[in-house]
Coordinates of C-alpha atoms in Angstrom, one line a residue:
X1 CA -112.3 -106.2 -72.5
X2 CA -112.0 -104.4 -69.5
X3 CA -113.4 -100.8 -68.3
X4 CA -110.6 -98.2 -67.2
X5 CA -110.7 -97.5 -63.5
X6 CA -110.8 -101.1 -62.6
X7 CA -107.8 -101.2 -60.8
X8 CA -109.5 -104.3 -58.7
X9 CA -109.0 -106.0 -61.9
X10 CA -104.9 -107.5 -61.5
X11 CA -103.4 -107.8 -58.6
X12 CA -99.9 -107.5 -57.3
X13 CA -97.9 -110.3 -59.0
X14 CA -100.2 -111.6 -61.5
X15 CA -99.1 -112.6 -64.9
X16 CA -100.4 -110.9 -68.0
X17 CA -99.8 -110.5 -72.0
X18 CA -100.2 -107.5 -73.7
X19 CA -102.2 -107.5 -76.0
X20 CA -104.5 -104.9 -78.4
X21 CA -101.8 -101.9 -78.8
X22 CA -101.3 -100.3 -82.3
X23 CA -98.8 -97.7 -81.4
X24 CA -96.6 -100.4 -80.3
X25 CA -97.4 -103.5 -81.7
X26 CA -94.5 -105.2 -81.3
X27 CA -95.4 -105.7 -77.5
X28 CA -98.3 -107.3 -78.2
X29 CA -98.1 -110.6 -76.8
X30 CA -95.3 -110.3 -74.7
X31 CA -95.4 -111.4 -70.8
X32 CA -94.7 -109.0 -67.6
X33 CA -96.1 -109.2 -64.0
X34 CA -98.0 -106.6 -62.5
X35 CA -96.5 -104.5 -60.0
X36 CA -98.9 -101.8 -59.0
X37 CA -102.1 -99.4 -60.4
X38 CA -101.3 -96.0 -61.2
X39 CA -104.6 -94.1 -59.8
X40 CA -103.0 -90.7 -61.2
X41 CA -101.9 -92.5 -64.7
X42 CA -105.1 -94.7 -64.6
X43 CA -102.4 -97.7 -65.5
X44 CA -100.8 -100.4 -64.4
X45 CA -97.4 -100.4 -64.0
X46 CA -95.8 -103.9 -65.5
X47 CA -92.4 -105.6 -65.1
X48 CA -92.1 -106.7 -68.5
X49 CA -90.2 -110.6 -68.8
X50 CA -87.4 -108.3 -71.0
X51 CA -86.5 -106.6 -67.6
X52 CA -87.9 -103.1 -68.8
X53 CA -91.3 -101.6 -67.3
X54 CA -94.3 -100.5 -69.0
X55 CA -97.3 -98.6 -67.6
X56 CA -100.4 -99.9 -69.7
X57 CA -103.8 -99.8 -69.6
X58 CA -106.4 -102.6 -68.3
X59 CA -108.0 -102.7 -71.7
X60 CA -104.2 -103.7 -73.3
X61 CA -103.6 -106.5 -70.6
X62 CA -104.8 -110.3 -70.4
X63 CA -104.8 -112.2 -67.6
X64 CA -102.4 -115.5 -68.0
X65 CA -103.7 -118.0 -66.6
X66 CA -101.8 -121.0 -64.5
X67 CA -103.8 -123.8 -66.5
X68 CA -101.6 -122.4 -69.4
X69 CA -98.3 -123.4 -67.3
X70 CA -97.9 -120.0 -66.4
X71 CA -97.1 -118.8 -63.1
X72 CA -96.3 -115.6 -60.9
X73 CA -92.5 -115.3 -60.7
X74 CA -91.1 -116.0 -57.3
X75 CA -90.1 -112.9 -55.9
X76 CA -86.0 -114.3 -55.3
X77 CA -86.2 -114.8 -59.1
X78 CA -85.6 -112.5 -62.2
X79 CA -88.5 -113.3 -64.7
X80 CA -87.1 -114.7 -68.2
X81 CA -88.5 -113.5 -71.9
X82 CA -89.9 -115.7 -74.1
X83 CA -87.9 -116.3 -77.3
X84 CA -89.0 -114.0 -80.1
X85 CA -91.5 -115.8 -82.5
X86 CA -89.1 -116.4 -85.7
X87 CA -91.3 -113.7 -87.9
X88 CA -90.3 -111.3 -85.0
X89 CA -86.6 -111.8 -84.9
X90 CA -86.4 -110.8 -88.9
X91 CA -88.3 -107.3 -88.2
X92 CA -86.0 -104.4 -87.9
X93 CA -86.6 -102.4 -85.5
X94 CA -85.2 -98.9 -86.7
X95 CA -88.0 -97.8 -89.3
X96 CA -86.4 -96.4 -93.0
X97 CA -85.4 -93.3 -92.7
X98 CA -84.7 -92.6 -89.1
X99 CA -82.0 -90.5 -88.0
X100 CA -80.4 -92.6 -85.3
X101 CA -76.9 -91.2 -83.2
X102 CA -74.5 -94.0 -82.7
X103 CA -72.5 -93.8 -79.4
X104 CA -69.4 -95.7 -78.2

């Protein structure tokens, strides 16, 4: 695990999996590339694969490494998500009991 404040730790275009949140743990292992460190935040801002962006923490990213057949995402290409894992795709993602507003 990784101390905060080592913004030295990722670097601009790296690949990385979240990883370790509780708040959110439906992130957890999903891919994004770094884009830059936050010095005010103290986090790195992540393009997630989804197309959404996420500032994290160090200590909730993991380095992916190329031996894994992963790879930093070409800068003339959108990065892809990785299809949900099938216990995933039966979650629902509006708890019980939450008011929702339905537009359109």
């Amino acid at each position: 695990m990784h101390q905060e404040g080592e913004e030295s730790t990722f670097s601009e275009g790296d690949r990385v999996r979240v990883t370790g949140l509780k708040t959110r743990p439906d992130l957890n292992g999903i891919l994004g590339s770094i884009i830059e460190w936050d010095d005010a935040e103290k986090r790195w801002k992540v393009h997630m694969d989804d197309g959404s962006g996420k500032m994290l923490r160090t200590c909730h990213l993991e380095m992916v490494s190329d031996s894994k057949g992963a790879s930093k995402t070409p800068p003339d290409q959108p990065p892809t998500r990785s299809p949900p894992k099938p216990e995933e795709a039966v979650k629902p993602r509006i708890a019980p009991d939450t008011l929702v507003r339905i537009k359109g």
